[in-house]
XYZ file of C-alpha atoms in Angstrom:
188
model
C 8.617 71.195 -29.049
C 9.776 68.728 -26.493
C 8.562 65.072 -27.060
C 7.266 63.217 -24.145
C 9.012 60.624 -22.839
C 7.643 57.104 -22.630
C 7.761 55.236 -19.430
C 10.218 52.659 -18.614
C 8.760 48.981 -18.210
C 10.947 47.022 -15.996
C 12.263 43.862 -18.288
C 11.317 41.664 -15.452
C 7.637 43.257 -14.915
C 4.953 42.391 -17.269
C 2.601 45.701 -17.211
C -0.140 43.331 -18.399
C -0.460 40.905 -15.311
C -2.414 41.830 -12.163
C -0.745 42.225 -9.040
C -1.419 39.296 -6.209
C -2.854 39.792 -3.213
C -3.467 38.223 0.119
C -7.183 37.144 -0.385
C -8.407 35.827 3.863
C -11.088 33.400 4.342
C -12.610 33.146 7.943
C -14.305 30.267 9.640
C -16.838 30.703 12.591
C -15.867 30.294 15.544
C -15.701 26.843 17.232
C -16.080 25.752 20.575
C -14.061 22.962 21.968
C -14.412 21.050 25.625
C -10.966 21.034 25.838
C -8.319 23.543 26.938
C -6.417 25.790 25.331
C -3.391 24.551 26.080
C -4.627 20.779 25.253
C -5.788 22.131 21.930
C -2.555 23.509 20.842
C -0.248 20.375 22.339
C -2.653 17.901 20.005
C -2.470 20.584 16.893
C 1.310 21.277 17.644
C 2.686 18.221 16.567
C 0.815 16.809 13.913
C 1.235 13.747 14.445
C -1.506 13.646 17.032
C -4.118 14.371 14.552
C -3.821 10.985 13.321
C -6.044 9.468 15.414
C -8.810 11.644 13.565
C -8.893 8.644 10.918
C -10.370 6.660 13.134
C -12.725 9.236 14.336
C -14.546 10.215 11.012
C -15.239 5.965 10.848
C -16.540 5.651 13.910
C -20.314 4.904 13.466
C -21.534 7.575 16.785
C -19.050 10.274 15.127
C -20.815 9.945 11.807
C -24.161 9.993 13.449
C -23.441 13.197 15.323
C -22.087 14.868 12.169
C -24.891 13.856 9.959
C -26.826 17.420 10.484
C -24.225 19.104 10.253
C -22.860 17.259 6.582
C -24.578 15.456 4.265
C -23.659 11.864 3.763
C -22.108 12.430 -0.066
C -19.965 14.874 1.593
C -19.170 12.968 4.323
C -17.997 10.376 2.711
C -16.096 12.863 0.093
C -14.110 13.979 4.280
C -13.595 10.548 4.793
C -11.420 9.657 1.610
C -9.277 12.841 1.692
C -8.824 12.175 5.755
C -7.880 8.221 4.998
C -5.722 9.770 2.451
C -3.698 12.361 4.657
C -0.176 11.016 6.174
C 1.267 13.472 9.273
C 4.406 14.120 10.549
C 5.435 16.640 12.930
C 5.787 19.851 11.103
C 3.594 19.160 8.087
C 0.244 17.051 6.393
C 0.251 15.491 2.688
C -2.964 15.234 1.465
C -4.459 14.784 -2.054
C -6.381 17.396 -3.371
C -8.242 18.094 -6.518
C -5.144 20.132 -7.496
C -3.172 17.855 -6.834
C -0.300 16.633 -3.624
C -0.175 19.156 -1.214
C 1.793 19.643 1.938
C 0.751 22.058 4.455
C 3.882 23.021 7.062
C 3.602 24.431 10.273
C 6.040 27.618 10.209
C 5.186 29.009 12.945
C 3.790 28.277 16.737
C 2.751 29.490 19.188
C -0.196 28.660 22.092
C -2.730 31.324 20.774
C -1.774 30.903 16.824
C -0.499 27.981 14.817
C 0.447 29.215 11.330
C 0.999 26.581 8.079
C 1.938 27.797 4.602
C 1.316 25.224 1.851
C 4.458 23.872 -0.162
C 3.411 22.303 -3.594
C 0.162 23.730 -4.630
C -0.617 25.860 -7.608
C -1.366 29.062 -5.625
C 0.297 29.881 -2.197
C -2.146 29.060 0.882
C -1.437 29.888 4.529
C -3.733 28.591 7.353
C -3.902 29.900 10.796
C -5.633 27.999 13.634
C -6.631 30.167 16.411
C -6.861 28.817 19.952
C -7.662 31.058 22.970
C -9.201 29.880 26.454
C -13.155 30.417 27.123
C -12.523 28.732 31.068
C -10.403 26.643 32.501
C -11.773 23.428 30.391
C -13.128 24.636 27.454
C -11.894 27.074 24.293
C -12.616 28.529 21.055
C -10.975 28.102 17.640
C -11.342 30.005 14.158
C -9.264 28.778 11.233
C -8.434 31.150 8.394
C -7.113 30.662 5.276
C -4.934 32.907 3.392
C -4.694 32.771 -0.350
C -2.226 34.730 -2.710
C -4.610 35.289 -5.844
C -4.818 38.057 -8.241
C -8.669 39.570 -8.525
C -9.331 37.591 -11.778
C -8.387 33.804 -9.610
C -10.221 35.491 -6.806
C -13.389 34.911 -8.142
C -12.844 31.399 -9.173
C -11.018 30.491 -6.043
C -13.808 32.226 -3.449
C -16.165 29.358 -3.166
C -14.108 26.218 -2.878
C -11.640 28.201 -0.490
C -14.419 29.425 2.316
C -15.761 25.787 1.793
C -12.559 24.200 2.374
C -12.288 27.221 5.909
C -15.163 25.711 6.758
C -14.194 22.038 6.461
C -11.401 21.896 8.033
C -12.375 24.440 10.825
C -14.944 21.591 11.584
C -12.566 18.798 11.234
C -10.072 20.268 13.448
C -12.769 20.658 15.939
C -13.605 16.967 15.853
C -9.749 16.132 16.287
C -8.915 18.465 18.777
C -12.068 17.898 21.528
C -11.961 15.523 24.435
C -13.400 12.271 23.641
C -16.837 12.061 25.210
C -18.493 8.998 26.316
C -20.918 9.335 23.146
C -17.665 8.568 21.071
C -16.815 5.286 22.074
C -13.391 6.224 22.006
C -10.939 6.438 25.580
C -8.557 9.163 26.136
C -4.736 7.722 24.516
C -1.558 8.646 26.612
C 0.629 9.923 24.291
């Protein structure tokens, strides 16, 4: 009688965790009246997006937004956007979590990639710009979230809310300012 031999556990492993996975959360698609190639020079260097600050506090901004969000929310975007500093590669911002950083790792003009630095489960963000005509394109954001399936339910909700947030922020940031906005295009 042979005796079956038990299987070897890795001393590193533990047998008893679940595996992580890349869990992808998709925005819809947003139109800008701005170029491509405008789009991606503002979200490029981040330290363009600072004039969005301004833009969530100015009175014709808030007024177009209000069907969109409601105003508890609204002001909820305003306090984490006053809160966010920018550099070039990378955004701090507070979060219920905690301080997180979001660096750009990778660009390109159709796909500006971020992974998160800091936060208590790894995040990735794309931003995905690609030209509708010669003045106008489209943008999806989509998160990326390393979770195993028990997180994955707890994390679902306030990660395809936050997609959805900051697709529509960065849409605010990266149009053309309009006449309606009060605000004149800034040499940079």
């Amino acid at each position: 009688m042979t005796a079956t031999p038990r299987p070897t556990i890795h001393p590193y492993t533990n047998p008893y965790t679940t595996p992580m996975s890349l869990t992808k959360f998709e925005s819809e698609i947003k139109h800008l009246n701005t170029s491509a190639e405008a789009a991606y020079e503002r979200c490029a260097d981040l330290r363009h997006l600072e004039g969005l600050k301004e833009r969530l506090n100015d009175p014709a901004v808030q007024s177009a937004m209000a069907g969109q969000v409601t105003e508890d929310k609204m002001a909820d975007v305003r306090k984490y956007v006053n809160d966010i500093t920018f550099d070039r590669d990378s955004l701090q911002l507070a979060s219920p979590v905690g301080q997180l950083t979001l660096r750009i790792v990778e660009r390109d003009p159709k796909c500006i990639k971020f992974a998160s630095e800091g936060a208590p489960i790894q995040l990735y963000v794309w931003v995905q710009l690609l030209p509708e005509t010669a003045g106008t394109a489209k943008m999806k954001v989509t998160v990326g979230a390393e979770v195993n399936l028990f997180m994955k339910g707890m994390v679902s909700k306030p990660l395809r809310q936050a997609t959805d947030g900051l697709a529509n922020i960065l849409q605010l940031a990266l149009q053309a300012p309009t006449q309606t906005d009060g605000a004149a295009p800034q040499a940079q």
